[in-house]
mmCIF file of C-alpha atoms and ligand atoms in Angstrom:
data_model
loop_
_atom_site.group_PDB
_atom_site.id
_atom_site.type_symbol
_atom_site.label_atom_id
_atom_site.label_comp_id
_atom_site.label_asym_id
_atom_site.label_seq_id
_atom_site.Cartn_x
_atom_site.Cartn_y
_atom_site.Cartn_z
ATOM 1 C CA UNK A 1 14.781 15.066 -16.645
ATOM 2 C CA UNK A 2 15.991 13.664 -13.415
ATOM 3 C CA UNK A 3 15.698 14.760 -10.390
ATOM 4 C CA UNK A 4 17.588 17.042 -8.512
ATOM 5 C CA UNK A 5 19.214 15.983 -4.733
ATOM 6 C CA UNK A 6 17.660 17.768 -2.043
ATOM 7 C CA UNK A 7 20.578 19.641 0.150
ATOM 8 C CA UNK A 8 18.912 17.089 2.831
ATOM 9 C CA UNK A 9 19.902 14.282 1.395
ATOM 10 C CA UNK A 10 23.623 12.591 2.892
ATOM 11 C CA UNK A 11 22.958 9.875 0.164
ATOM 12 C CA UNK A 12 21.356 7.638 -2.332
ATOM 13 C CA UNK A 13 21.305 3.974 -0.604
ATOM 14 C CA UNK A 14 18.723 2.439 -3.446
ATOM 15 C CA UNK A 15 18.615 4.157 -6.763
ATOM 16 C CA UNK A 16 15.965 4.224 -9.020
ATOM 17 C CA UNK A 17 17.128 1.126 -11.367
ATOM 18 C CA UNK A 18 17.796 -0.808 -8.600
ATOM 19 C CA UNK A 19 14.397 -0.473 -6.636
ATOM 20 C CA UNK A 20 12.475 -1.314 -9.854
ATOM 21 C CA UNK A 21 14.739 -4.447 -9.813
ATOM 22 C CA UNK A 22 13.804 -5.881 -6.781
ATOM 23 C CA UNK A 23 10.156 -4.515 -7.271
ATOM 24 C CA UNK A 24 10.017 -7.177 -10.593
ATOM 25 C CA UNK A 25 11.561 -10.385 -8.692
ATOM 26 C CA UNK A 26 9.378 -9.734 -5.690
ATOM 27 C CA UNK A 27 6.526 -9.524 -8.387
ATOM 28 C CA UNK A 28 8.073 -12.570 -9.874
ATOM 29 C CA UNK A 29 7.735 -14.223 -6.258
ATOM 30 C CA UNK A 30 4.758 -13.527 -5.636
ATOM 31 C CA UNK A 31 3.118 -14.108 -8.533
ATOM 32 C CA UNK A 32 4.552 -17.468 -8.689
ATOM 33 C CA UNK A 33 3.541 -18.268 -4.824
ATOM 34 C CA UNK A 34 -0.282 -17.001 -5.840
ATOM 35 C CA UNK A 35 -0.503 -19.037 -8.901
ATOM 36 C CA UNK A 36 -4.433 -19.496 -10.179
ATOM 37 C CA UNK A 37 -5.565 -17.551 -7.234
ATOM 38 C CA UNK A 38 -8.917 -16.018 -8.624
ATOM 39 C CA UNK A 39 -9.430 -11.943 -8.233
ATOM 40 C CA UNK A 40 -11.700 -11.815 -5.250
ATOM 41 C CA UNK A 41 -9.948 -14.020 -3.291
ATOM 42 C CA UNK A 42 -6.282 -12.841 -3.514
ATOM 43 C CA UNK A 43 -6.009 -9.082 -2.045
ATOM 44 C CA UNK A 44 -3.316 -6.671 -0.961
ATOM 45 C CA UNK A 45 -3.307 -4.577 1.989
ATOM 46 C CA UNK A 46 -0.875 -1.653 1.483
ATOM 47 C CA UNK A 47 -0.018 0.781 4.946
ATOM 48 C CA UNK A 48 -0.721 4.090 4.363
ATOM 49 C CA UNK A 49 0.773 6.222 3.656
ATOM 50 C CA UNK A 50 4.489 4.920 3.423
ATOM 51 C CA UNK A 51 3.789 2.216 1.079
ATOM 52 C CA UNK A 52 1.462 3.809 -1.353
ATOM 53 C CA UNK A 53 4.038 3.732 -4.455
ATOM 54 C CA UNK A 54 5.756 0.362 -3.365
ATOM 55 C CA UNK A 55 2.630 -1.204 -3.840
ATOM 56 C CA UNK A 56 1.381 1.082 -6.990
ATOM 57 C CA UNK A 57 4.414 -0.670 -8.546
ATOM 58 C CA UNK A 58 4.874 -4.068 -7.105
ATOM 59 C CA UNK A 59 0.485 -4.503 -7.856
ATOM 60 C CA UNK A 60 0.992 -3.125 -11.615
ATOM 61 C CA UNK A 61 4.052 -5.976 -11.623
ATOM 62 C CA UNK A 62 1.634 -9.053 -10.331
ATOM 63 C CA UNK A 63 0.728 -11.734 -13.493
ATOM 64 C CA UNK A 64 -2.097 -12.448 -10.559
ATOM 65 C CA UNK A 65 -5.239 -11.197 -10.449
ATOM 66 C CA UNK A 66 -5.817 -9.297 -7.084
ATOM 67 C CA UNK A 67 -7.677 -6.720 -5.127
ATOM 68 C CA UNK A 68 -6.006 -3.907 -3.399
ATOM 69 C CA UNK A 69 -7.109 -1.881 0.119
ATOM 70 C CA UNK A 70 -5.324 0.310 2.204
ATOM 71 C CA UNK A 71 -5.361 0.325 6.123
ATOM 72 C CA UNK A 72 -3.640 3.296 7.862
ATOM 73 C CA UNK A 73 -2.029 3.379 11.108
ATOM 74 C CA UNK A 74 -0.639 6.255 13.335
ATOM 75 C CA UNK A 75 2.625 7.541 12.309
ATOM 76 C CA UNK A 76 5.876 8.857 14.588
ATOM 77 C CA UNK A 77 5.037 12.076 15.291
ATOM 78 C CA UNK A 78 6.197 14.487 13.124
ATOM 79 C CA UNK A 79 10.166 15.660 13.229
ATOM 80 C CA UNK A 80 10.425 12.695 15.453
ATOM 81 C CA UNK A 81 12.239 9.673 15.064
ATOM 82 C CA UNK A 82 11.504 8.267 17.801
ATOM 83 C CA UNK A 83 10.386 4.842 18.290
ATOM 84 C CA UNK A 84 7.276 4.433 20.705
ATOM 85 C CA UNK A 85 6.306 1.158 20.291
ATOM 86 C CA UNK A 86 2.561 2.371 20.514
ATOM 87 C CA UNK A 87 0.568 1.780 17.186
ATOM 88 C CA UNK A 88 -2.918 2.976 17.022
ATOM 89 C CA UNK A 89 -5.408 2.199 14.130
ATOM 90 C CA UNK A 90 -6.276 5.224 12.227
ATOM 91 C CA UNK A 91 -8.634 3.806 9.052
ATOM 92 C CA UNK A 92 -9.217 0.177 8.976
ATOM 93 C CA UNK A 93 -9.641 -1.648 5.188
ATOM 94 C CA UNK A 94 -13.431 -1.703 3.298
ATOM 95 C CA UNK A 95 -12.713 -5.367 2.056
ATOM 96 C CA UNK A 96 -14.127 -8.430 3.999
ATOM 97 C CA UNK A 97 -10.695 -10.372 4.626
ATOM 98 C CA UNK A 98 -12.663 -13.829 5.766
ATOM 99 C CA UNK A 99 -11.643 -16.564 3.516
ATOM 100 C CA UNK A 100 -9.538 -14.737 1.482
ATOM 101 C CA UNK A 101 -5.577 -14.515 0.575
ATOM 102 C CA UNK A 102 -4.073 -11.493 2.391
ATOM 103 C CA UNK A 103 -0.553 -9.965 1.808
ATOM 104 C CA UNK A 104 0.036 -6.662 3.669
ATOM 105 C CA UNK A 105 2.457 -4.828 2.019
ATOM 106 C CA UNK A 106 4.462 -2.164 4.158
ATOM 107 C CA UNK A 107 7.107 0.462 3.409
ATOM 108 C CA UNK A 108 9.648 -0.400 5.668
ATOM 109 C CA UNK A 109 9.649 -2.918 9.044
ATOM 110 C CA UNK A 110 11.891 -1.130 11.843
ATOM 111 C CA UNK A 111 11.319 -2.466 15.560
ATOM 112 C CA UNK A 112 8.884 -4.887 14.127
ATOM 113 C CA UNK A 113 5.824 -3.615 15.932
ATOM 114 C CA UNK A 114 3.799 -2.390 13.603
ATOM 115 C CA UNK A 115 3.738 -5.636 11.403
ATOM 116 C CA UNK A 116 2.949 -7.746 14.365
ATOM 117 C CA UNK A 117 -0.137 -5.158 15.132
ATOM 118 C CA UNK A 118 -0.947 -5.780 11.763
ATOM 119 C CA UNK A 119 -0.509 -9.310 11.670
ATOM 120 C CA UNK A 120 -2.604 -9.987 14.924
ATOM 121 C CA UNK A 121 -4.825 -7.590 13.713
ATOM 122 C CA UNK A 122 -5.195 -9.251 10.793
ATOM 123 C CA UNK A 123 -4.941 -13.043 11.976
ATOM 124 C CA UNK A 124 -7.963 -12.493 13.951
ATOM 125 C CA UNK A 125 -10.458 -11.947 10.953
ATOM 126 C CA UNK A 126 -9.878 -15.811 9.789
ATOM 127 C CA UNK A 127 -8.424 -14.905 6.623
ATOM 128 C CA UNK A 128 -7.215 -18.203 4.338
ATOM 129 C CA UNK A 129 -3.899 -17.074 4.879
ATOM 130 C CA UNK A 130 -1.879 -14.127 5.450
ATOM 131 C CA UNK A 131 1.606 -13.311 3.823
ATOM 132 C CA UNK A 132 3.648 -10.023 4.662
ATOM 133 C CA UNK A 133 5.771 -7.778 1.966
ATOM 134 C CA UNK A 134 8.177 -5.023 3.190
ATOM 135 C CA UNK A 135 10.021 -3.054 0.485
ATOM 136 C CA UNK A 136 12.649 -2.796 3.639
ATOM 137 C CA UNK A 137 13.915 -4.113 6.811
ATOM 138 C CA UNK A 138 16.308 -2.686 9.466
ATOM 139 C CA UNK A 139 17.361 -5.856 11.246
ATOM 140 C CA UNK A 140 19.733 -4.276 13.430
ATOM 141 C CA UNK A 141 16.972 -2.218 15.280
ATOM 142 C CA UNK A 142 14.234 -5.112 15.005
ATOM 143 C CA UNK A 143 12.406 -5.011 19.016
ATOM 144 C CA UNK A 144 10.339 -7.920 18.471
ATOM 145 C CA UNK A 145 9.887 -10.632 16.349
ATOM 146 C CA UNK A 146 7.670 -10.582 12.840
ATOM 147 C CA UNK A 147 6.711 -12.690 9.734
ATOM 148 C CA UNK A 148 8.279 -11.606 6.831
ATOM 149 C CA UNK A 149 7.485 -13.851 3.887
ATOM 150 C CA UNK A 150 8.847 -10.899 1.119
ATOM 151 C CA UNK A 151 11.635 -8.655 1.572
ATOM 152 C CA UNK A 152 13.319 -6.582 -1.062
ATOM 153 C CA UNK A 153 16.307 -4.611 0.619
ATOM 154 C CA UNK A 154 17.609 -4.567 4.553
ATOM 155 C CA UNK A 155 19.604 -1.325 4.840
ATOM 156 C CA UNK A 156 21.547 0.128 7.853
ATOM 157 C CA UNK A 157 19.962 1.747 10.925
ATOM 158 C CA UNK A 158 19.870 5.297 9.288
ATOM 159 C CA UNK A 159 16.800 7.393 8.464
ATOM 160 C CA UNK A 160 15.539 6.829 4.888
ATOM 161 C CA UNK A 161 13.192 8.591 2.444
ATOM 162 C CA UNK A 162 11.914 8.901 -0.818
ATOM 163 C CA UNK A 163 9.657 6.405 -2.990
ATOM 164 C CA UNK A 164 6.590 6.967 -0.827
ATOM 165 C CA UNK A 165 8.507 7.266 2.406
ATOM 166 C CA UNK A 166 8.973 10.661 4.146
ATOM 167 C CA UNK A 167 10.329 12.729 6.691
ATOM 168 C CA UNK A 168 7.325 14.951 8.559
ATOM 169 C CA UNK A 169 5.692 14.081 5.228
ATOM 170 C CA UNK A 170 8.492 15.659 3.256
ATOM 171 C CA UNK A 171 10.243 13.658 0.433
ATOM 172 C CA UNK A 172 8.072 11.036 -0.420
ATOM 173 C CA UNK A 173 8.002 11.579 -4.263
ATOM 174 C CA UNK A 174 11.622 11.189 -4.440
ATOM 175 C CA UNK A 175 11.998 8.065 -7.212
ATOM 176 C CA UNK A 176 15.471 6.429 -5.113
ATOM 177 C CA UNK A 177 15.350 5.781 -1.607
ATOM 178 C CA UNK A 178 18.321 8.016 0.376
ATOM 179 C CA UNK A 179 19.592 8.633 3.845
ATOM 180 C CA UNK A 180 18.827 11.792 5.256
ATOM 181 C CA UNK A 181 21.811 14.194 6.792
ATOM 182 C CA UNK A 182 21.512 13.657 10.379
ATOM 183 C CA UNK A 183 21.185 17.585 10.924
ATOM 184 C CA UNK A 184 17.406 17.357 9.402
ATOM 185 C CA UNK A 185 16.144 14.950 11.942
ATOM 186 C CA UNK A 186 18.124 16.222 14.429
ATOM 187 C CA UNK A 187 17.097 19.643 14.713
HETATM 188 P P1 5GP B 201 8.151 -0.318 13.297
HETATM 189 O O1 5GP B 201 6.815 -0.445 13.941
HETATM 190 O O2 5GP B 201 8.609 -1.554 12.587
HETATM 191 O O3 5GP B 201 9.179 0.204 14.261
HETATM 192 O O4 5GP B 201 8.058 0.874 12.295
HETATM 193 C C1 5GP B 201 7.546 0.763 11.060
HETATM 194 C C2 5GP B 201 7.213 2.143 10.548
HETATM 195 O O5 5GP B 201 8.155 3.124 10.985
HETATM 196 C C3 5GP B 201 7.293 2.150 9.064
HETATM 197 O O6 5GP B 201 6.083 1.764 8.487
HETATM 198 C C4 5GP B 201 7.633 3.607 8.796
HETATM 199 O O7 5GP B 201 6.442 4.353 8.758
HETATM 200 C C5 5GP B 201 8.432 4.032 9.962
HETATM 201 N N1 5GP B 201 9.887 3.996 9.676
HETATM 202 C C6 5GP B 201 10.827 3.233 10.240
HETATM 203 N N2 5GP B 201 12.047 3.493 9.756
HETATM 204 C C7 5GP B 201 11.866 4.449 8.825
HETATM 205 C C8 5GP B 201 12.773 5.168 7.961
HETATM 206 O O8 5GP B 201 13.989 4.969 7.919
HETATM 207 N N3 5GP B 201 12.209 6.102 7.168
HETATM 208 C C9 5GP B 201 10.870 6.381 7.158
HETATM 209 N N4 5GP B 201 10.440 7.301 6.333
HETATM 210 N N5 5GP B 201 9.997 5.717 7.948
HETATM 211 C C10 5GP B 201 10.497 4.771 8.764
HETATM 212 MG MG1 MG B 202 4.733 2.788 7.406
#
């Protein structure tokens, strides 16, 4: 039965068929990048809680064997949109990262600074290398700089939800990705 639009919704950008598209040749990618990596050494950091069904999907897609954590960070505050530029560690990962193959995997990269938080964050526990996926990118609105090694879509500066990513944790289980009408972020 598919779902129905909610009256928030201006739009589909990414519909289902088309997100589990991209999903597969990122797998493809990936898999093909980590080649003979062993289980314990290969593992995938997903951001929580925006990327929880990107990487339920793109993991399930992997020909690699691989571990998976999650690390979560603060969020905009709710009904905000607002871009602070201040990222604040809320639970760190359980795995040891020394010596081994990290990819984080995030929802979406905006201004950039939470990947590069990541990254650093990351960089600094002498992994064997470290790789970033984003199901999205907004280049138009990127602040500072990042390394993005896997990208599946960039879309326009607009407010997007569904397929894990929300609005004041609202519409995450849609299964396409859609812009929001202005009028429900704006008040
Ligand atoms: P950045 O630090 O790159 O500015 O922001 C990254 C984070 O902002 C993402 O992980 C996501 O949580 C949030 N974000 C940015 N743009 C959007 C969007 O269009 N929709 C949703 N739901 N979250 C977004
Ligand atoms: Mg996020």
């Amino acid at each position: 039965m598919p779902v129905p639009i909610p009256d928030s919704v201006d739009y589909v950008l990414l519909d289902e068929a088309t997100i589990e598209q991209r999903v597969q040749e990122m797998a493809d990618e990936i898999s093909s990048d980590y080649e003979g990596i062993r289980n314990e050494d290969f593992l995938l950091v997903g951001v929580l809680k925006g990327a929880f069904i990107f990487l339920a999907d793109l993991s399930r897609r992997l020909t690699v064997p691989h571990r998976v954590d999650f690390i979560a960070l603060s969020s905009y505050p709710d009904e905000e949109v607002e871009v602070s530029g201040a990222v604040r560690l809320i639970m760190d990962t359980r795995s040891d990262v020394a010596g081994r193959h990290v990819l984080i995997v995030e929802d979406i990269t905006d201004t950039g600074y939470t990947l590069r938080y990541l990254y650093r964050l990351f960089e600094a526990r002498d992994p064997a290398s470290l790789r970033t996926a984003a199901l999205l990118t907004k280049p138009d609105r990127r602040e500072v700089e990042v390394p993005l090694h896997y990208v599946g879509f960039s879309i326009p500066d607009v407010w997007v939800v569904g397929y894990g990513l929300d609005f004041a944790d609202r519409f995450r289980t849609l299964p396409y990705i859609a812009a929001l009408k202005p009028r429900v972020y704006e008040g």
